[in-house]
Amino acid sequence: MSKVHEKLENEKIPYNYGPSSRSVESESIAIKIFEAGIRVIINPFDNVHFNQILSLLNYKDKSGNRSEQKNYLEMLSSISDSTIDEEYVKYFKPIQQAWKVLIEDEENFSKALKILSESLVSAEMYNLDDNVENEQYLIQKDIDMWKEQWKKYCSQSVAGQRSLSHFRNQVSLGRTQTHNNSGISLLTVHMSKGLEYEVVFLIGLNEGTFPDYRARSTKEYNEELNNMFVALTRAKRICYLSYPQYKLMPWGDMKYQNPSRFIKMIGLD
């Protein structure tokens, strides 16, 4: 969305992010793991977010006594490749490196994000298929989002007095977001639930984005279909549907896009 923001600002068109109660959420699995790890760094006895990390990694507990360990921060550093899903091994090492940077200095959030960006987003990193490309695209979007959140936090705080705990509190309270009701509202489908607008522009209706490429089961696909219904019904009068013919990938390549199957279901192909 950074290009959209830039264009709106250049054209001096006001925009907002909807009601202040809307939360900041990561979309990619990798950054969800990183974000949950931040919670554990803040509170080493946070079993909720520690177990969230294990679930996201498809952790295979071979010891049988995981609950006996109390310091979950120490456990994070001891998780080995053999105990997590092979699909996530390539993500986890850079995430651990980023956590280590924050453990050593909580004000090095930008450095931690740089490690993630350089390690997780690269055209040469994998033999890319569409799913991996889409995941990398989401990772870069999430990293850009957290960069903006940290930048805003730094503008509101004093160097030497910043902490992850205070940063997370400010984000949760919506103080790192710009709130106003003027201009265009830029929202995700989830953020738009319960809201209505006279005119809605629904963008990104390409395969792999909407429906999400990770929606593989019938249940997950039906959830995406329900999200499409939610998106369409936010409009009181007019809803414009669009998809990009090409998508700019994080490493600079242009990737041809196919229209969403939802467009065909509506009969607009």
GROMACS .gro file of C-alpha atoms in nm, residues 64-212:
model
  149
   64GLY     CA    1   0.709  -3.475   2.628
   65ASN     CA    2   0.789  -3.230   2.912
   66ARG     CA    3   0.753  -2.897   2.737
   67SER     CA    4   0.516  -2.760   3.002
   68GLU     CA    5   0.777  -2.809   3.276
   69GLN     CA    6   0.999  -2.538   3.131
   70LYS     CA    7   0.906  -2.191   3.255
   71ASN     CA    8   1.145  -1.955   3.079
   72TYR     CA    9   1.006  -1.960   2.725
   73LEU     CA   10   1.262  -1.710   2.599
   74GLU     CA   11   1.537  -1.963   2.668
   75MET     CA   12   1.334  -2.231   2.493
   76LEU     CA   13   1.304  -2.020   2.177
   77SER     CA   14   1.679  -2.026   2.125
   78SER     CA   15   1.691  -2.403   2.180
   79ILE     CA   16   1.434  -2.500   1.914
   80SER     CA   17   1.615  -2.707   1.652
   81ASP     CA   18   1.540  -2.762   1.283
   82SER     CA   19   1.450  -3.127   1.343
   83THR     CA   20   1.156  -3.032   1.566
   84ILE     CA   21   0.978  -2.795   1.327
   85ASP     CA   22   0.808  -2.835   0.991
   86GLU     CA   23   1.060  -2.850   0.706
   87GLU     CA   24   0.868  -2.576   0.525
   88TYR     CA   25   0.952  -2.324   0.799
   89VAL     CA   26   1.318  -2.409   0.862
   90LYS     CA   27   1.429  -2.153   0.601
   91TYR     CA   28   1.232  -1.882   0.783
   92PHE     CA   29   1.321  -1.963   1.141
   93LYS     CA   30   1.698  -1.907   1.149
   94PRO     CA   31   1.676  -1.541   1.032
   95ILE     CA   32   1.388  -1.486   1.276
   96GLN     CA   33   1.605  -1.619   1.560
   97GLN     CA   34   1.885  -1.384   1.450
   98ALA     CA   35   1.642  -1.090   1.456
   99TRP     CA   36   1.524  -1.188   1.805
  100LYS     CA   37   1.887  -1.204   1.922
  101VAL     CA   38   1.943  -0.846   1.804
  102LEU     CA   39   1.640  -0.729   2.004
  103ILE     CA   40   1.742  -0.925   2.315
  104GLU     CA   41   2.079  -0.748   2.306
  105ASP     CA   42   1.927  -0.404   2.242
  106GLU     CA   43   1.551  -0.345   2.224
  107GLU     CA   44   1.602  -0.018   2.034
  108ASN     CA   45   1.756  -0.206   1.739
  109PHE     CA   46   1.415  -0.283   1.589
  110SER     CA   47   1.511  -0.140   1.249
  111LYS     CA   48   1.821  -0.364   1.240
  112ALA     CA   49   1.608  -0.668   1.322
  113LEU     CA   50   1.370  -0.584   1.036
  114LYS     CA   51   1.666  -0.539   0.801
  115ILE     CA   52   1.787  -0.891   0.885
  116LEU     CA   53   1.443  -1.030   0.804
  117SER     CA   54   1.415  -0.836   0.479
  118GLU     CA   55   1.760  -0.935   0.353
  119SER     CA   56   1.723  -1.300   0.456
  120LEU     CA   57   1.360  -1.379   0.379
  121VAL     CA   58   1.291  -1.177   0.064
  122SER     CA   59   1.513  -1.274  -0.228
  123ALA     CA   60   1.453  -1.407  -0.577
  124GLU     CA   61   1.762  -1.628  -0.541
  125MET     CA   62   1.663  -1.776  -0.204
  126TYR     CA   63   1.443  -2.054  -0.341
  127ASN     CA   64   1.339  -2.224  -0.659
  128LEU     CA   65   1.032  -2.007  -0.659
  129ASP     CA   66   0.683  -2.135  -0.717
  130ASP     CA   67   0.372  -1.918  -0.695
  131ASN     CA   68   0.305  -1.996  -0.328
  132VAL     CA   69   0.659  -1.903  -0.220
  133GLU     CA   70   0.648  -1.584  -0.426
  134ASN     CA   71   0.316  -1.486  -0.269
  135GLU     CA   72   0.452  -1.557   0.081
  136GLN     CA   73   0.759  -1.343   0.015
  137TYR     CA   74   0.534  -1.065  -0.111
  138LEU     CA   75   0.335  -1.077   0.215
  139ILE     CA   76   0.655  -1.086   0.421
  140GLN     CA   77   0.782  -0.768   0.255
  141LYS     CA   78   0.446  -0.596   0.304
  142ASP     CA   79   0.451  -0.689   0.674
  143ILE     CA   80   0.809  -0.567   0.715
  144ASP     CA   81   0.720  -0.236   0.549
  145MET     CA   82   0.419  -0.203   0.781
  146TRP     CA   83   0.631  -0.257   1.095
  147LYS     CA   84   0.893  -0.015   0.964
  148GLU     CA   85   0.623   0.252   0.945
  149GLN     CA   86   0.498   0.167   1.295
  150TRP     CA   87   0.850   0.190   1.441
  151LYS     CA   88   0.921   0.513   1.253
  152LYS     CA   89   0.607   0.671   1.399
  153TYR     CA   90   0.694   0.542   1.747
  154CYS     CA   91   1.046   0.688   1.723
  155SER     CA   92   0.900   1.026   1.630
  156GLN     CA   93   0.696   1.015   1.952
  157SER     CA   94   0.967   0.889   2.188
  158VAL     CA   95   1.321   0.968   2.302
  159ALA     CA   96   1.625   0.761   2.202
  160GLY     CA   97   1.760   0.571   2.501
  161GLN     CA   98   1.414   0.543   2.657
  162ARG     CA   99   1.247   0.322   2.397
  163SER     CA  100   1.146  -0.036   2.472
  164LEU     CA  101   0.959  -0.317   2.300
  165SER     CA  102   0.700  -0.317   2.576
  166HIS     CA  103   0.622   0.052   2.533
  167PHE     CA  104   0.626   0.016   2.155
  168ARG     CA  105   0.374  -0.271   2.164
  169ASN     CA  106   0.151  -0.074   2.402
  170GLN     CA  107   0.156   0.230   2.173
  171VAL     CA  108   0.071   0.014   1.871
  172SER     CA  109  -0.213  -0.160   2.060
  173LEU     CA  110  -0.356   0.177   2.164
  174GLY     CA  111  -0.345   0.299   1.805
  175ARG     CA  112  -0.102   0.580   1.884
  176THR     CA  113   0.135   0.487   1.601
  177GLN     CA  114  -0.142   0.534   1.347
  178THR     CA  115  -0.280   0.852   1.196
  179HIS     CA  116  -0.649   0.887   1.281
  180ASN     CA  117  -0.895   1.107   1.102
  181ASN     CA  118  -1.226   1.058   0.926
  182SER     CA  119  -1.156   1.271   0.620
  183GLY     CA  120  -1.080   1.149   0.272
  184ILE     CA  121  -1.043   0.790   0.150
  185SER     CA  122  -1.046   0.503   0.400
  186LEU     CA  123  -0.774   0.243   0.328
  187LEU     CA  124  -0.884  -0.083   0.486
  188THR     CA  125  -0.836  -0.458   0.464
  189VAL     CA  126  -1.148  -0.672   0.435
  190HIS     CA  127  -1.118  -0.774   0.801
  191MET     CA  128  -1.084  -0.412   0.911
  192SER     CA  129  -1.394  -0.315   0.714
  193LYS     CA  130  -1.632  -0.555   0.890
  194GLY     CA  131  -1.931  -0.370   1.033
  195LEU     CA  132  -1.861  -0.057   0.827
  196GLU     CA  133  -2.042   0.078   0.521
  197TYR     CA  134  -1.946   0.332   0.254
  198GLU     CA  135  -2.132   0.487  -0.037
  199VAL     CA  136  -1.861   0.379  -0.282
  200VAL     CA  137  -1.607   0.097  -0.240
  201PHE     CA  138  -1.304   0.015  -0.455
  202LEU     CA  139  -1.208  -0.350  -0.406
  203ILE     CA  140  -0.850  -0.395  -0.531
  204GLY     CA  141  -0.621  -0.696  -0.558
  205LEU     CA  142  -0.874  -0.941  -0.702
  206ASN     CA  143  -0.611  -1.168  -0.851
  207GLU     CA  144  -0.552  -1.538  -0.793
  208GLY     CA  145  -0.326  -1.598  -0.496
  209THR     CA  146  -0.427  -1.273  -0.329
  210PHE     CA  147  -0.804  -1.306  -0.315
  211PRO     CA  148  -0.865  -1.591  -0.256
  212ASP     CA  149  -0.549  -1.624  -0.051
   0.00000   0.00000   0.00000
